[in-house]
Structures are given as structure tokens and as C-alpha cells.
């Protein structure tokens, strides 16, 4: 089925109008807004350009390089998603059984959040980079250790991680299409399913992904093996939300134009897809643009992560595979990616699909029926994680919400109304828009605003009506504290 990726060192990285009772005149206005095309201005950074289509553009970050100002300067400016390169892997987070160490992982996480970025978690269950104590286990002991590890790591980051690579690289290279022989596989063929069920129980707010390399080419046996597993999982209700395609393209595993077909076919199973570790031997500008356009063409493609900032930061530095050279200068591939993201803004699949915030709806103040007060970002904060509140309505930008066709409610243009969980009482906050279901809202004619991910209603805590009353998710009751209007 063709050749596969070059051998990789064991220590390498890896690894989202409100439809209320509208008067006829207002309804006509909404209709005209929806039908009119939205003009996108060209953005000058990768993350901002990707966000125009409701996607992210991220990078892998190593804690040991956070003291490098060139490295952090590029990363802070260009990217809006971060994956810890090695710091969240098994050997780093649980060096001794039952003794967790998150110092370096937290360093990456904290840097990301402080710089306004979401975080992908990588990785919870993997045959490689296991600490010695885990390598010595087998059978039921190893199975329990895997479960305990998933629970321990996910508890530490509960509600904080956008996507988790729950299982990494479980399928064999070559033509078998079968599982990789590993100590985890030898605990029983259900180990991947157990890992996903454990992860869902540990944190219901994170997207749960299967991640692998050499599954980009639709014609390869390994791709088909993973596809069959995901199809089986979806048919049986195993909680898998997304598939990560590492996309390490090189002479042994070249980019093929059927990559788009692969993404489309997986998405058709009902999972999101993401390009999780992109690097391209020689950094071909045209190939980079092709990969970006493939993601933009699939509505369920969440975004793209390149595996490193500069060529010198890459686990394949000799292949010059990234968007910035060793000195941090932009390469021609950078321009091709930025142009593709800008040209594709709003083109992420079918018109009005949930991955595309392009054609918007109404915008204005989001007012509570019971309180008569508006959803407000306290002190006009732009910081991710700021809890929203009710406050006297005014004309300030921290009360101006824009509905997008993606189902988002945006403030300041790039921050979304975001649910920090899926249960009753989950905090409602602002967060950088990244396309997650926790940032998408179903807007109903009765004035209720229902979270797509949770199925719960936007609710004023304690049926409060005063200034400073916070908002939460709560089971829908039809009360005035759960009914809203959007007025221009």
C-alpha cells in the first residue's frame, strides 16, 4: 500500500438572532443580514486567519523553550491553540505509579492560557514514552494502571482542555490494517474502548480524539483499519468525538490529494477531524496550502497544528519542515498558508454549515426577560475565562454580541460565549473562539438559549435579576431567567 513514514526516535515530540418573538420588521432585517455575504478582511497572523472560518491554527510547545524570546514571540503572535510537545505524556506526568508530576505540563498550559490560547492534551494512552514502572506491567495490572493514569491526568485538567488525544498510535504500520502489538494491546482488544469510556467519565467537556500517523491516505490499510474502528465505536455509542491526523508528510509518506477524501469520510461518521502534528519535508508552499484547503473544505475540520515553531525546534529539523526557519523568519510556506486561510475564510464546507461563522445574523445586546439587564463582560475584560454577568444595559462593546451562522455568540469579534462544562451550574465565560460545541448555542423561538454540547439552558444563577448576577448552564425550565432577546 505504499511506503510509510521514516523511522522516528522514541524521544521525539508527539508524539460553535437569538430567535425570539420578533416583530415582522426585525425579522426582515435578520433575513437580509443572513442572506448578505460577509466580507472578511485579510488577517496577518495564522491564528486570526484560521479563526475567520471558526478554526484554529496551533503549534506544539516545549516547556524548555519558553525562555527563548524569539520562540515565544512567534508562538504568542501566530497561534491560537497549543499542544504540549512531551510534557503531558505518560512518563512526564506519572514518573512513579500513583505519583503525578504536572510541573512542566502546567508550565506549558499556563503559558498558553495566559497568552489567550486553547490547549490540546497529548496524550493519555500510548505504547511509547511509558515510564519504566508501566513498562514492567502486563495484563490486568497494566489495564488498571492505564485507567488510573487517565483519571489522574484528566482530573488535574478537568474542564480546561479543548481536545484530548486519548489513545495514540494504536494501529500497525504496513498492510494489515490491524492493531499494533503493544503491551496495552495485549491487555485485551477492548483497551481502546475502555480508555475512551474512562476519559468521558473523567471529563465530559473535552473532545476525545484518536490520534495516529500514516492514516492520511484513504487507500492505505492503516487508514481503513482506523476508519473501521471509529465506525464501530460510533455504532455502539463509544464516546469518540474526533480523529487526529498527525500529517507528517515526507518522501516515505507523501501528501496525496485524497487526504481531503479521508477527512470527509471520517467526518461523515459523525466525528470531528483535526490535523494535529503537521510538518512537511522541505516545507513545500503548495503542499502546505493544499493541506490547509483540505481542512477548510471539510466543515468538521476543527483546525491545524504544526509540530513546532521554527525548523530548529522540529523533531525533523534536518528536513526543514516548518513555516519559520531556524532564525524565526517566515518562509514561503508561511505565506501560502496565510493566504489559503484568508482566502478560505467562510468557505469551510456547505453554506451555513456549523463550522463556518461567515454568514452572520443579528447583533446587539443580549437582554434577560426577567431582569431587563444585559449579558455583560465585567470591566470590559478580554481575558479568557472571564465569567459573564447581568448588568445595566449600555452601549459599550462588552455588551455587544454577534450571532454567527456557526451558532456562536461573539463579543469583541474574537471571543465567544463559552460553557466551561456540561452539567448544571457550569460557568459561562468568554473564551477565544475555536469552534468547539461548548461555544455553540441553539437559539429557540421561546427565547431560550440552549448549549449544543450540553443540552442545558443559559440561566441567570438563582433566578437573580441584579447587577453582577452570574450566568450558568442549567436544566431548561422556561423561567424568565432563562429567556433572552437580542436587540440591535
XYZ file of C-alpha atoms in Angstrom:
488
model
C 0.000 0.000 0.000
C 2.964 2.302 -0.454
C 5.790 3.239 1.878
C 5.348 4.707 5.312
C 6.923 7.436 7.369
C 10.596 7.489 8.173
C 11.596 5.870 11.449
C 11.070 8.212 14.363
C 13.144 8.421 17.532
C 11.366 7.239 20.654
C 12.004 10.540 22.417
C 10.539 12.694 19.661
C 7.704 15.082 20.286
C 4.487 13.670 19.690
C 4.049 12.138 19.617
C -19.922 26.843 17.868
C -30.702 36.403 16.449
C -31.431 34.656 19.099
C -34.740 33.547 17.656
C -37.161 35.280 19.922
C -40.663 36.614 19.310
C -39.578 39.064 16.629
C -41.713 41.741 15.050
C -42.046 41.475 11.300
C -39.746 44.395 10.680
C -36.940 42.933 12.796
C -37.389 39.544 11.161
C -36.934 41.149 7.763
C -33.722 42.726 8.986
C -32.400 39.385 10.192
C -33.257 37.783 6.846
C -31.334 40.422 4.961
C -28.338 40.021 7.227
C -28.249 36.269 6.793
C -28.535 36.437 3.032
C -25.876 39.086 2.580
C -22.321 37.792 2.215
C -19.942 38.708 4.979
C -16.772 40.448 3.898
C -13.657 39.161 5.637
C -10.652 41.411 5.915
C -7.355 39.646 5.436
C -5.732 38.769 8.763
C -1.987 38.902 9.221
C -1.443 36.026 11.649
C -2.201 32.332 11.265
C -4.468 32.020 14.280
C -6.556 35.079 13.408
C -6.854 33.987 9.769
C -7.984 30.499 10.796
C -10.486 31.911 13.305
C -12.380 33.604 10.458
C -13.674 30.174 9.459
C -14.186 29.015 13.058
C -10.981 27.010 13.115
C -7.697 27.232 14.981
C -4.088 27.163 13.887
C -1.841 25.836 16.594
C 1.639 24.636 17.389
C 3.493 22.276 19.708
C 5.215 23.999 22.613
C 8.120 22.682 24.666
C 8.425 23.933 28.232
C 12.200 24.114 27.957
C 11.971 26.721 25.196
C 9.645 29.136 26.958
C 12.679 31.202 27.940
C 13.531 31.804 24.267
C 12.009 35.188 23.380
C 12.119 34.560 19.632
C 10.323 31.252 20.110
C 7.652 32.635 22.434
C 7.271 35.800 20.373
C 6.352 33.841 17.262
C 4.193 31.377 19.158
C 2.285 34.087 21.010
C 1.715 36.139 17.855
C 0.814 33.457 15.355
C -1.034 30.596 17.032
C -4.304 30.213 18.969
C -4.007 26.559 20.026
C -1.189 24.836 21.882
C -0.216 21.192 22.289
C 2.386 20.260 24.878
C 5.171 18.572 22.953
C 6.156 15.978 25.556
C 5.048 17.393 28.895
C 1.611 15.730 29.095
C 2.778 12.278 28.082
C 2.783 9.338 30.445
C 6.427 9.376 31.507
C 6.287 13.118 32.194
C 3.042 13.189 34.193
C 3.308 9.943 36.206
C 7.009 9.119 36.608
C 6.216 6.850 39.559
C 2.996 4.898 39.855
C 0.349 6.976 41.575
C 2.742 9.942 41.919
C 1.791 12.600 39.393
C 4.017 15.487 38.357
C 2.464 18.308 36.348
C 5.159 20.947 36.761
C 6.296 21.090 33.131
C 2.820 20.346 31.761
C 1.398 23.189 33.835
C 4.138 25.481 32.597
C 3.027 24.910 29.016
C -0.675 25.081 29.927
C -0.301 28.281 31.940
C 1.759 29.965 29.217
C -0.903 29.056 26.663
C -3.846 30.337 28.718
C -2.016 33.486 29.765
C -1.434 34.183 26.081
C -5.074 33.621 25.116
C -4.776 30.144 23.634
C -6.704 26.889 23.948
C -4.862 23.673 24.763
C -4.932 20.206 23.232
C -3.997 17.406 25.603
C -1.442 14.911 24.255
C -1.520 12.017 25.127
C -3.182 9.696 27.686
C -2.662 6.118 26.465
C 0.264 5.215 24.223
C 2.594 2.308 23.740
C 5.621 4.653 23.736
C 7.155 7.008 26.301
C 5.850 4.917 29.144
C 7.803 5.166 32.425
C 9.734 2.111 33.479
C 7.201 1.080 36.112
C 4.454 0.911 33.474
C 6.636 -0.984 31.020
C 7.113 -3.666 33.657
C 3.363 -4.302 33.997
C 1.097 -6.517 31.974
C -2.432 -7.884 31.927
C -4.971 -6.583 34.440
C -2.331 -4.627 36.359
C -1.386 -2.664 33.257
C -5.044 -2.167 32.339
C -5.763 -0.695 35.781
C -2.653 1.468 35.580
C -3.888 2.883 32.261
C -7.290 3.667 33.762
C -5.731 5.262 36.846
C -3.411 7.351 34.679
C -6.258 8.674 32.517
C -8.289 9.542 35.615
C -5.372 11.238 37.343
C -4.307 13.426 34.428
C -7.816 14.346 33.339
C -8.826 15.225 36.898
C -5.944 17.697 37.065
C -7.062 19.411 33.842
C -10.811 18.846 34.105
C -12.733 21.468 32.127
C -9.540 23.081 30.874
C -8.557 21.065 27.791
C -10.226 21.550 24.412
C -9.316 18.142 22.994
C -7.565 15.113 24.417
C -5.619 12.621 22.339
C -6.963 9.767 24.436
C -5.239 6.992 22.509
C -2.203 7.490 20.311
C -0.835 5.285 17.518
C -2.612 2.029 18.293
C -2.580 0.694 14.713
C 0.223 -1.118 12.946
C 2.205 0.189 10.008
C 2.116 -1.876 6.835
C -0.665 -3.622 5.032
C -2.505 -5.485 7.776
C -4.897 -2.736 8.804
C -4.734 -4.236 12.279
C -3.696 -3.176 15.748
C -0.113 -2.574 16.764
C 1.332 -5.273 19.003
C 1.960 -3.442 22.270
C 1.735 -4.103 25.986
C -1.577 -2.209 26.031
C -2.974 -4.250 23.150
C -2.032 -7.427 24.966
C -4.313 -6.452 27.874
C -7.253 -7.167 25.547
C -8.682 -5.823 22.307
C -11.156 -3.627 24.198
C -8.426 -1.461 25.711
C -9.055 1.496 23.370
C -12.779 1.442 24.106
C -12.072 1.305 27.841
C -9.705 4.273 27.517
C -12.379 6.388 25.799
C -15.123 5.434 28.249
C -12.801 6.228 31.149
C -11.925 9.590 29.600
C -15.567 10.557 29.066
C -16.395 9.778 32.670
C -13.382 11.778 33.809
C -14.179 14.957 31.833
C -17.370 15.379 29.826
C -16.348 18.774 28.419
C -13.282 17.779 26.389
C -13.403 16.397 22.880
C -11.975 12.886 22.907
C -9.727 12.042 19.955
C -7.949 9.061 18.493
C -4.601 10.220 17.057
C -2.298 8.465 14.568
C 0.173 8.914 11.711
C 0.083 7.464 8.190
C -3.710 7.472 8.145
C -4.000 10.427 5.772
C -4.042 8.412 2.534
C -7.514 6.926 2.031
C -6.126 3.949 0.119
C -3.820 2.721 2.865
C -4.722 -0.276 5.005
C -3.864 1.531 8.240
C -6.333 4.303 7.353
C -9.042 1.739 6.716
C -8.303 -0.021 9.982
C -8.768 3.170 11.989
C -11.866 4.073 9.951
C -13.458 0.713 10.736
C -12.730 1.138 14.445
C -14.291 4.635 14.530
C -17.335 3.398 12.599
C -17.742 0.580 15.089
C -17.339 2.913 18.057
C -19.956 5.329 16.723
C -22.405 2.496 16.051
C -22.070 1.235 19.629
C -22.017 4.565 21.435
C -18.368 4.502 22.428
C -17.605 8.161 23.254
C -15.214 9.208 20.488
C -15.545 12.809 19.282
C -12.668 13.321 16.891
C -9.819 11.782 14.936
C -6.409 13.414 14.767
C -4.316 13.066 11.611
C -0.698 13.730 12.507
C 0.216 14.537 8.890
C 3.985 14.072 8.964
C 4.429 14.264 5.206
C 7.805 13.235 3.761
C 9.352 11.195 0.959
C 8.346 7.961 2.655
C 4.816 9.120 3.426
C 3.977 11.820 0.895
C 0.937 14.048 0.776
C -1.760 12.694 -1.531
C -4.705 14.689 -2.867
C -7.086 12.057 -1.477
C -6.351 13.419 2.017
C -9.489 15.518 1.616
C -11.483 12.376 0.861
C -10.105 10.814 4.040
C -11.153 13.803 6.149
C -14.607 13.856 4.538
C -15.167 10.142 5.050
C -14.212 10.211 8.711
C -16.347 13.324 9.282
C -19.291 11.513 7.675
C -19.109 9.001 10.541
C -20.122 11.802 12.908
C -16.738 12.741 14.338
C -14.707 15.917 14.053
C -11.313 15.762 12.407
C -8.139 17.685 13.159
C -4.666 17.940 11.667
C -2.631 17.516 14.803
C 1.134 17.394 14.100
C 1.708 18.826 10.653
C 5.170 19.078 9.183
C 6.196 18.694 5.545
C 9.660 17.689 4.394
C 11.149 20.666 2.573
C 8.159 22.854 3.568
C 6.640 22.888 0.099
C 4.472 26.024 -0.110
C 1.981 24.349 -2.445
C 1.656 21.257 -0.260
C 1.104 23.346 2.855
C -1.623 25.278 1.013
C -3.217 22.030 -0.148
C -3.398 20.696 3.404
C -4.977 23.927 4.664
C -7.522 23.893 1.830
C -8.366 20.272 2.618
C -9.227 21.259 6.178
C -11.207 24.298 5.036
C -13.223 22.112 2.650
C -14.464 19.861 5.473
C -16.901 21.520 7.842
C -15.960 19.250 10.753
C -12.238 20.001 10.484
C -11.539 21.782 13.771
C -8.145 23.150 12.860
C -4.467 22.555 12.186
C -1.458 22.203 14.478
C 2.110 22.339 13.180
C 4.610 20.322 15.167
C 6.982 23.037 16.295
C 7.607 26.732 15.758
C 10.889 27.009 13.812
C 12.769 24.417 11.818
C 15.307 24.217 14.623
C 12.521 23.237 17.030
C 11.332 20.340 14.869
C 11.976 16.673 15.652
C 12.872 16.558 11.942
C 14.986 19.679 11.856
C 17.209 18.260 9.112
C 14.188 18.256 6.776
C 13.372 21.989 7.278
C 9.676 21.079 7.557
C 8.067 24.064 9.302
C 6.828 27.575 8.489
C 9.678 29.507 10.116
C 13.395 28.988 9.523
C 15.970 28.471 12.243
C 16.191 32.223 12.848
C 12.435 32.670 13.095
C 11.980 34.178 9.650
C 8.782 33.439 7.729
C 9.264 31.008 4.849
C 7.326 30.946 1.584
C 5.187 28.174 3.070
C 4.038 30.629 5.751
C 2.686 32.997 3.115
C 0.927 30.178 1.278
C -0.757 29.034 4.499
C -1.794 32.549 5.494
C -3.192 33.232 2.021
C -5.092 29.947 1.993
C -6.616 30.679 5.411
C -7.618 34.195 4.381
C -8.969 33.106 1.005
C -10.878 30.248 2.586
C -12.432 32.271 5.403
C -16.102 31.388 5.498
C -15.676 28.619 2.919
C -15.463 25.701 5.320
C -17.859 23.390 3.523
C -21.536 23.679 2.792
C -23.170 27.099 3.061
C -24.225 27.768 6.627
C -22.539 24.653 7.996
C -21.765 24.716 11.720
C -18.031 25.028 11.186
C -18.297 28.358 9.371
C -19.090 31.576 11.186
C -19.174 33.524 7.935
C -22.772 34.491 7.257
C -23.959 36.013 10.487
C -27.262 37.012 11.962
C -28.315 39.750 14.355
C -26.026 41.560 16.696
C -26.623 43.741 19.717
C -27.353 43.429 23.427
C -28.420 40.100 24.906
C -31.140 41.046 27.415
C -32.717 38.875 30.112
C -36.519 38.731 30.089
C -36.831 38.648 33.881
C -34.108 41.125 34.756
C -34.180 43.567 31.847
C -30.402 43.603 32.225
C -27.806 42.647 29.643
C -25.185 39.927 29.399
C -22.012 41.819 30.247
C -18.297 41.077 30.387
C -17.143 42.577 33.711
C -14.801 45.544 33.443
C -14.609 45.065 29.658
C -12.134 42.256 30.269
C -10.806 40.378 27.262
C -9.175 37.615 29.292
C -10.112 34.031 28.544
C -12.096 32.528 31.387
C -13.782 35.777 32.489
C -17.243 34.897 33.825
C -20.069 36.941 32.286
C -22.773 38.625 34.364
C -26.019 40.571 34.211
C -25.568 44.329 34.253
C -27.475 47.525 33.382
C -27.633 47.755 29.602
C -25.375 50.321 27.950
C -23.726 50.892 24.579
C -20.282 49.571 25.472
C -18.556 46.885 23.413
C -18.514 44.434 26.315
C -22.312 44.057 25.872
C -22.377 43.768 22.073
C -22.893 40.182 20.955
C -22.827 38.977 17.370
C -24.574 35.806 16.269
C -22.675 33.736 13.709
C -24.004 31.013 11.462
C -21.711 28.678 13.383
C -24.041 29.094 16.362
C -21.555 31.222 18.290
C -22.257 34.413 20.210
C -19.189 36.605 19.797
C -18.061 39.684 21.689
C -15.118 41.900 20.678
C -15.114 39.989 17.367
C -12.943 37.103 18.545
C -14.214 35.990 21.964
C -17.096 33.551 22.282
C -19.729 32.860 24.898
C -18.289 29.633 26.252
C -19.602 26.940 28.598
C -16.890 25.693 30.945
C -18.662 22.353 31.426
C -21.764 20.362 30.538
C -23.583 19.965 33.851
C -25.951 22.088 35.917
C -24.032 25.022 37.345
C -21.315 25.080 34.676
C -19.756 28.519 34.420
C -20.493 30.745 31.419
C -17.470 32.729 30.362
C -15.751 34.317 27.391
C -13.024 32.405 25.623
C -11.142 32.721 22.353
C -13.343 31.305 19.610
C -12.091 27.908 18.481
C -15.112 26.074 17.034
C -15.960 23.779 19.942
C -19.522 22.670 20.641
C -19.284 24.304 24.079
C -19.215 27.623 22.189
C -22.270 26.864 20.067
C -25.812 27.725 21.100
C -29.189 26.577 19.807
C -31.439 29.621 19.695
C -35.119 28.938 20.160
C -38.310 30.842 19.405
C -39.339 30.755 23.077
C -36.269 32.852 23.943
C -34.272 30.014 25.451
C -30.603 29.641 24.576
C -29.503 26.008 24.711
C -25.907 24.788 24.686
C -25.263 22.474 21.751
C -22.844 20.328 23.729
C -24.794 20.143 26.979
C -28.468 20.494 26.010
C -28.854 22.813 29.014
C -30.135 26.400 29.081
C -28.377 29.720 29.578
C -29.565 30.629 33.077
C -29.234 33.560 35.481
C -27.958 31.993 38.703
C -30.573 31.716 41.421
C -33.115 33.468 39.165
C -31.195 36.617 40.063
C -32.011 39.918 38.401
C -29.480 42.310 39.928
C -26.225 43.722 38.654
C -23.460 41.194 38.999
C -25.685 38.105 38.765
C -23.615 35.426 37.089
C -24.757 33.050 34.359
C -24.620 29.285 34.243
C -25.891 26.242 32.406
C -28.996 24.723 33.954
C -31.800 22.317 33.064
C -34.359 24.179 30.964
C -37.450 25.291 32.908
C -38.946 28.039 30.760
C -38.456 30.619 33.525
C -37.831 34.285 32.809
C -34.265 33.880 33.997
C -33.729 31.538 31.017
C -35.333 33.702 28.328
C -33.347 36.191 26.299
C -33.699 38.672 23.459
C -31.082 40.128 21.157
C -31.817 43.762 20.361
C -29.830 45.844 17.924
